[in-house]
Amino acid sequence: MKNHKVKDILAAMYKNNKKQMYILLGAIFVLLLLCSGDLFATSSEKTKDTTKEVYALEKELECKLEDFLETVDGVGKTKVCIMFDLLEETSYAANTDTDSDESSLEYVVVENADGSEGGLPIRIRAPQIRGVAVTCEGGASAKVRNEVTSLLTASLGITANRVYVSQYSEKKINS
């Protein structure tokens, strides 16, 4: 019975506003990804730690942005969702040996504090912001949407196509 109710609600939303339906499905997909950390985890303890750090950073930044945006005239109550790429990128030091016929690349290996050996990192690129979604009470106003987008692009150093601002609603689908 409950599944039938949800199906009817989703069908009605799809008929009335396809854009909202796609946003809802995208939000559900994002939530599923956030709830299943095992999807991105590998056997490496470092990867698990990095993923936890990224989630913690997302939450902290979301709270700060919600508090900040609510101080802007016309914005009102706000919810923010930030998505990061979950991988950090590391570049390792290497020696290049070029002979007349061939060239070879040999990574610089160092001993870690725990006695294991590994590559010598020369640059680590932190996870980057993939996108930001904002719902706010003033989201129906084009002026407020532009103001929020401008503030986010300036403060986070991202382009406007990575920001989406929408009207805030207390309505929730009963399941």
PDB file of C-alpha atoms in Angstrom:
ATOM      1  CA  MET A   1       0.000   0.000   0.000  1.00  0.00           C
ATOM      2  CA  LYS A   2       2.804   2.411   0.940  1.00  0.00           C
ATOM      3  CA  ASN A   3       4.742   1.650  -2.256  1.00  0.00           C
ATOM      4  CA  HIS A   4       1.623   2.377  -4.292  1.00  0.00           C
ATOM      5  CA  LYS A   5       1.245   5.751  -2.523  1.00  0.00           C
ATOM      6  CA  VAL A   6       4.845   6.733  -3.239  1.00  0.00           C
ATOM      7  CA  LYS A   7       4.490   5.605  -6.840  1.00  0.00           C
ATOM      8  CA  ASP A   8       1.351   7.767  -7.274  1.00  0.00           C
ATOM      9  CA  ILE A   9       3.079  10.799  -5.740  1.00  0.00           C
ATOM     10  CA  LEU A  10       6.124  10.364  -7.992  1.00  0.00           C
ATOM     11  CA  ALA A  11       3.917   9.923 -11.065  1.00  0.00           C
ATOM     12  CA  ALA A  12       2.001  13.111 -10.222  1.00  0.00           C
ATOM     13  CA  MET A  13       5.252  15.020  -9.719  1.00  0.00           C
ATOM     14  CA  TYR A  14       6.579  13.731 -13.037  1.00  0.00           C
ATOM     15  CA  LYS A  15       3.479  14.924 -14.895  1.00  0.00           C
ATOM     16  CA  ASN A  16       3.443  18.343 -13.197  1.00  0.00           C
ATOM     17  CA  ASN A  17       7.109  19.223 -13.204  1.00  0.00           C
ATOM     18  CA  LYS A  18       9.707  16.979 -14.803  1.00  0.00           C
ATOM     19  CA  LYS A  19      12.553  19.234 -13.648  1.00  0.00           C
ATOM     20  CA  GLN A  20      11.600  18.788  -9.976  1.00  0.00           C
ATOM     21  CA  MET A  21      11.354  15.042 -10.518  1.00  0.00           C
ATOM     22  CA  TYR A  22      14.872  14.883 -11.946  1.00  0.00           C
ATOM     23  CA  ILE A  23      16.174  16.988  -9.045  1.00  0.00           C
ATOM     24  CA  LEU A  24      14.432  14.679  -6.554  1.00  0.00           C
ATOM     25  CA  LEU A  25      15.851  11.558  -8.210  1.00  0.00           C
ATOM     26  CA  GLY A  26      19.308  13.164  -8.259  1.00  0.00           C
ATOM     27  CA  ALA A  27      19.030  14.028  -4.571  1.00  0.00           C
ATOM     28  CA  ILE A  28      17.972  10.453  -3.760  1.00  0.00           C
ATOM     29  CA  PHE A  29      20.962   9.145  -5.741  1.00  0.00           C
ATOM     30  CA  VAL A  30      23.325  11.493  -3.873  1.00  0.00           C
ATOM     31  CA  LEU A  31      21.899  10.398  -0.518  1.00  0.00           C
ATOM     32  CA  LEU A  32      22.353   6.750  -1.445  1.00  0.00           C
ATOM     33  CA  LEU A  33      25.979   7.443  -2.341  1.00  0.00           C
ATOM     34  CA  LEU A  34      26.542   9.289   0.916  1.00  0.00           C
ATOM     35  CA  CYS A  35      24.964   6.505   2.962  1.00  0.00           C
ATOM     36  CA  SER A  36      27.043   3.755   1.411  1.00  0.00           C
ATOM     37  CA  GLY A  37      30.668   4.619   2.145  1.00  0.00           C
ATOM     38  CA  ASP A  38      31.591   1.004   1.315  1.00  0.00           C
ATOM     39  CA  LEU A  39      30.852   1.752  -2.332  1.00  0.00           C
ATOM     40  CA  PHE A  40      33.980   3.881  -2.574  1.00  0.00           C
ATOM     41  CA  ALA A  41      36.123   2.151   0.029  1.00  0.00           C
ATOM     42  CA  THR A  42      38.985  -0.123  -0.859  1.00  0.00           C
ATOM     43  CA  SER A  43      41.076  -2.371   1.318  1.00  0.00           C
ATOM     44  CA  SER A  44      43.448   0.501   1.951  1.00  0.00           C
ATOM     45  CA  GLU A  45      43.053   2.115   5.372  1.00  0.00           C
ATOM     46  CA  LYS A  46      44.244   5.431   3.916  1.00  0.00           C
ATOM     47  CA  THR A  47      41.368   5.513   1.424  1.00  0.00           C
ATOM     48  CA  LYS A  48      38.850   4.889   4.222  1.00  0.00           C
ATOM     49  CA  ASP A  49      40.362   7.679   6.298  1.00  0.00           C
ATOM     50  CA  THR A  50      40.331  10.048   3.325  1.00  0.00           C
ATOM     51  CA  THR A  51      36.675   9.273   2.597  1.00  0.00           C
ATOM     52  CA  LYS A  52      35.733   9.956   6.225  1.00  0.00           C
ATOM     53  CA  GLU A  53      37.661  13.224   6.117  1.00  0.00           C
ATOM     54  CA  VAL A  54      35.865  14.280   2.921  1.00  0.00           C
ATOM     55  CA  TYR A  55      32.449  13.551   4.458  1.00  0.00           C
ATOM     56  CA  ALA A  56      33.404  15.488   7.596  1.00  0.00           C
ATOM     57  CA  LEU A  57      34.599  18.399   5.463  1.00  0.00           C
ATOM     58  CA  GLU A  58      31.340  18.341   3.465  1.00  0.00           C
ATOM     59  CA  LYS A  59      29.245  18.488   6.648  1.00  0.00           C
ATOM     60  CA  GLU A  60      31.326  21.240   8.251  1.00  0.00           C
ATOM     61  CA  LEU A  61      31.290  23.375   5.110  1.00  0.00           C
ATOM     62  CA  GLU A  62      27.541  22.831   4.624  1.00  0.00           C
ATOM     63  CA  CYS A  63      26.812  24.078   8.166  1.00  0.00           C
ATOM     64  CA  LYS A  64      29.032  27.138   7.739  1.00  0.00           C
ATOM     65  CA  LEU A  65      27.441  28.021   4.409  1.00  0.00           C
ATOM     66  CA  GLU A  66      23.903  27.580   5.786  1.00  0.00           C
ATOM     67  CA  ASP A  67      24.686  29.976   8.637  1.00  0.00           C
ATOM     68  CA  PHE A  68      26.335  32.435   6.245  1.00  0.00           C
ATOM     69  CA  LEU A  69      23.617  32.382   3.571  1.00  0.00           C
ATOM     70  CA  GLU A  70      20.840  32.864   6.127  1.00  0.00           C
ATOM     71  CA  THR A  71      22.359  36.288   6.927  1.00  0.00           C
ATOM     72  CA  VAL A  72      21.759  37.489   3.358  1.00  0.00           C
ATOM     73  CA  ASP A  73      18.660  39.643   2.872  1.00  0.00           C
ATOM     74  CA  GLY A  74      15.795  37.674   1.323  1.00  0.00           C
ATOM     75  CA  VAL A  75      17.378  34.235   1.579  1.00  0.00           C
ATOM     76  CA  GLY A  76      15.623  32.959   4.732  1.00  0.00           C
ATOM     77  CA  LYS A  77      15.901  29.379   6.012  1.00  0.00           C
ATOM     78  CA  THR A  78      18.538  27.477   4.060  1.00  0.00           C
ATOM     79  CA  LYS A  79      19.785  23.946   3.443  1.00  0.00           C
ATOM     80  CA  VAL A  80      23.065  23.286   1.609  1.00  0.00           C
ATOM     81  CA  CYS A  81      24.365  20.075   0.037  1.00  0.00           C
ATOM     82  CA  ILE A  82      27.990  19.962  -1.144  1.00  0.00           C
ATOM     83  CA  MET A  83      29.505  17.127  -3.143  1.00  0.00           C
ATOM     84  CA  PHE A  84      33.243  16.545  -3.408  1.00  0.00           C
ATOM     85  CA  ASP A  85      35.182  14.218  -5.643  1.00  0.00           C
ATOM     86  CA  LEU A  86      36.051  11.423  -3.232  1.00  0.00           C
ATOM     87  CA  LEU A  87      39.554  10.826  -4.481  1.00  0.00           C
ATOM     88  CA  GLU A  88      42.714  12.704  -3.760  1.00  0.00           C
ATOM     89  CA  GLU A  89      45.371  12.695  -6.429  1.00  0.00           C
ATOM     90  CA  THR A  90      49.033  12.149  -5.566  1.00  0.00           C
ATOM     91  CA  SER A  91      52.033  12.776  -7.818  1.00  0.00           C
ATOM     92  CA  TYR A  92      55.241  10.925  -6.951  1.00  0.00           C
ATOM     93  CA  ALA A  93      58.877  11.851  -7.503  1.00  0.00           C
ATOM     94  CA  ALA A  94      60.585   9.938 -10.286  1.00  0.00           C
ATOM     95  CA  ASN A  95      63.959   9.760 -11.967  1.00  0.00           C
ATOM     96  CA  THR A  96      63.998   9.713 -15.741  1.00  0.00           C
ATOM     97  CA  ASP A  97      66.908   8.012 -17.469  1.00  0.00           C
ATOM     98  CA  THR A  98      67.146   8.687 -21.190  1.00  0.00           C
ATOM     99  CA  ASP A  99      69.532   6.689 -23.318  1.00  0.00           C
ATOM    100  CA  SER A 100      69.956   7.170 -27.050  1.00  0.00           C
ATOM    101  CA  ASP A 101      67.606   4.240 -27.801  1.00  0.00           C
ATOM    102  CA  GLU A 102      65.164   4.187 -24.891  1.00  0.00           C
ATOM    103  CA  SER A 103      64.041   6.057 -21.818  1.00  0.00           C
ATOM    104  CA  SER A 104      63.043   4.689 -18.449  1.00  0.00           C
ATOM    105  CA  LEU A 105      61.129   6.048 -15.503  1.00  0.00           C
ATOM    106  CA  GLU A 106      62.003   4.960 -11.989  1.00  0.00           C
ATOM    107  CA  TYR A 107      60.035   6.201  -8.989  1.00  0.00           C
ATOM    108  CA  VAL A 108      61.918   7.444  -5.938  1.00  0.00           C
ATOM    109  CA  VAL A 109      61.283   5.005  -3.073  1.00  0.00           C
ATOM    110  CA  VAL A 110      61.589   6.044   0.576  1.00  0.00           C
ATOM    111  CA  GLU A 111      61.222   4.216   3.854  1.00  0.00           C
ATOM    112  CA  ASN A 112      58.146   5.258   5.853  1.00  0.00           C
ATOM    113  CA  ALA A 113      58.094   5.706   9.638  1.00  0.00           C
ATOM    114  CA  ASP A 114      56.540   2.244  10.061  1.00  0.00           C
ATOM    115  CA  GLY A 115      59.387   0.588   8.132  1.00  0.00           C
ATOM    116  CA  SER A 116      57.434   0.029   4.916  1.00  0.00           C
ATOM    117  CA  GLU A 117      58.591   1.441   1.610  1.00  0.00           C
ATOM    118  CA  GLY A 118      56.615   3.724  -0.641  1.00  0.00           C
ATOM    119  CA  GLY A 119      56.837   6.427  -3.253  1.00  0.00           C
ATOM    120  CA  LEU A 120      57.949   9.959  -2.393  1.00  0.00           C
ATOM    121  CA  PRO A 121      54.899  12.210  -2.826  1.00  0.00           C
ATOM    122  CA  ILE A 122      55.723  15.593  -4.365  1.00  0.00           C
ATOM    123  CA  ARG A 123      52.174  16.898  -4.778  1.00  0.00           C
ATOM    124  CA  ILE A 124      48.848  15.888  -3.261  1.00  0.00           C
ATOM    125  CA  ARG A 125      45.696  17.405  -4.769  1.00  0.00           C
ATOM    126  CA  ALA A 126      42.848  17.467  -2.265  1.00  0.00           C
ATOM    127  CA  PRO A 127      39.346  16.412  -3.342  1.00  0.00           C
ATOM    128  CA  GLN A 128      37.658  19.167  -5.354  1.00  0.00           C
ATOM    129  CA  ILE A 129      34.087  20.472  -5.034  1.00  0.00           C
ATOM    130  CA  ARG A 130      31.926  18.793  -7.664  1.00  0.00           C
ATOM    131  CA  GLY A 131      28.773  20.806  -7.003  1.00  0.00           C
ATOM    132  CA  VAL A 132      26.616  22.693  -4.507  1.00  0.00           C
ATOM    133  CA  ALA A 133      22.833  22.519  -4.171  1.00  0.00           C
ATOM    134  CA  VAL A 134      21.006  25.108  -2.071  1.00  0.00           C
ATOM    135  CA  THR A 135      17.374  25.343  -1.070  1.00  0.00           C
ATOM    136  CA  CYS A 136      16.262  28.569   0.574  1.00  0.00           C
ATOM    137  CA  GLU A 137      12.981  30.249   1.388  1.00  0.00           C
ATOM    138  CA  GLY A 138      13.804  33.074  -1.042  1.00  0.00           C
ATOM    139  CA  GLY A 139      14.772  30.644  -3.806  1.00  0.00           C
ATOM    140  CA  ALA A 140      11.748  31.574  -5.914  1.00  0.00           C
ATOM    141  CA  SER A 141      13.257  35.023  -6.491  1.00  0.00           C
ATOM    142  CA  ALA A 142      15.693  35.346  -9.377  1.00  0.00           C
ATOM    143  CA  LYS A 143      17.514  38.101  -7.468  1.00  0.00           C
ATOM    144  CA  VAL A 144      18.072  35.820  -4.461  1.00  0.00           C
ATOM    145  CA  ARG A 145      19.173  32.896  -6.670  1.00  0.00           C
ATOM    146  CA  ASN A 146      21.710  35.135  -8.436  1.00  0.00           C
ATOM    147  CA  GLU A 147      22.958  36.541  -5.118  1.00  0.00           C
ATOM    148  CA  VAL A 148      23.401  33.064  -3.604  1.00  0.00           C
ATOM    149  CA  THR A 149      25.120  31.779  -6.758  1.00  0.00           C
ATOM    150  CA  SER A 150      27.485  34.777  -6.793  1.00  0.00           C
ATOM    151  CA  LEU A 151      28.349  34.331  -3.117  1.00  0.00           C
ATOM    152  CA  LEU A 152      29.050  30.619  -3.537  1.00  0.00           C
ATOM    153  CA  THR A 153      31.134  30.995  -6.691  1.00  0.00           C
ATOM    154  CA  ALA A 154      33.220  33.734  -5.077  1.00  0.00           C
ATOM    155  CA  SER A 155      33.690  32.030  -1.712  1.00  0.00           C
ATOM    156  CA  LEU A 156      34.292  28.480  -2.977  1.00  0.00           C
ATOM    157  CA  GLY A 157      36.159  29.301  -6.188  1.00  0.00           C
ATOM    158  CA  ILE A 158      33.806  27.270  -8.381  1.00  0.00           C
ATOM    159  CA  THR A 159      31.933  28.142 -11.561  1.00  0.00           C
ATOM    160  CA  ALA A 160      28.230  29.025 -11.626  1.00  0.00           C
ATOM    161  CA  ASN A 161      27.333  25.819 -13.487  1.00  0.00           C
ATOM    162  CA  ARG A 162      28.324  23.888 -10.330  1.00  0.00           C
ATOM    163  CA  VAL A 163      25.714  25.727  -8.226  1.00  0.00           C
ATOM    164  CA  TYR A 164      21.951  25.155  -8.163  1.00  0.00           C
ATOM    165  CA  VAL A 165      19.581  27.229  -6.025  1.00  0.00           C
ATOM    166  CA  SER A 166      15.950  26.269  -5.476  1.00  0.00           C
ATOM    167  CA  GLN A 167      12.921  27.206  -3.369  1.00  0.00           C
ATOM    168  CA  TYR A 168      12.938  25.697   0.144  1.00  0.00           C
ATOM    169  CA  SER A 169       9.967  23.533   1.055  1.00  0.00           C
ATOM    170  CA  GLU A 170       9.047  21.777   4.310  1.00  0.00           C
ATOM    171  CA  LYS A 171       6.997  19.234   2.357  1.00  0.00           C
ATOM    172  CA  LYS A 172       8.275  15.688   2.559  1.00  0.00           C
ATOM    173  CA  ILE A 173       7.068  12.594   0.750  1.00  0.00           C
ATOM    174  CA  ASN A 174       5.587  10.074   3.167  1.00  0.00           C
ATOM    175  CA  SER A 175       6.872   6.593   2.597  1.00  0.00           C
TER     176      SER A 175
END
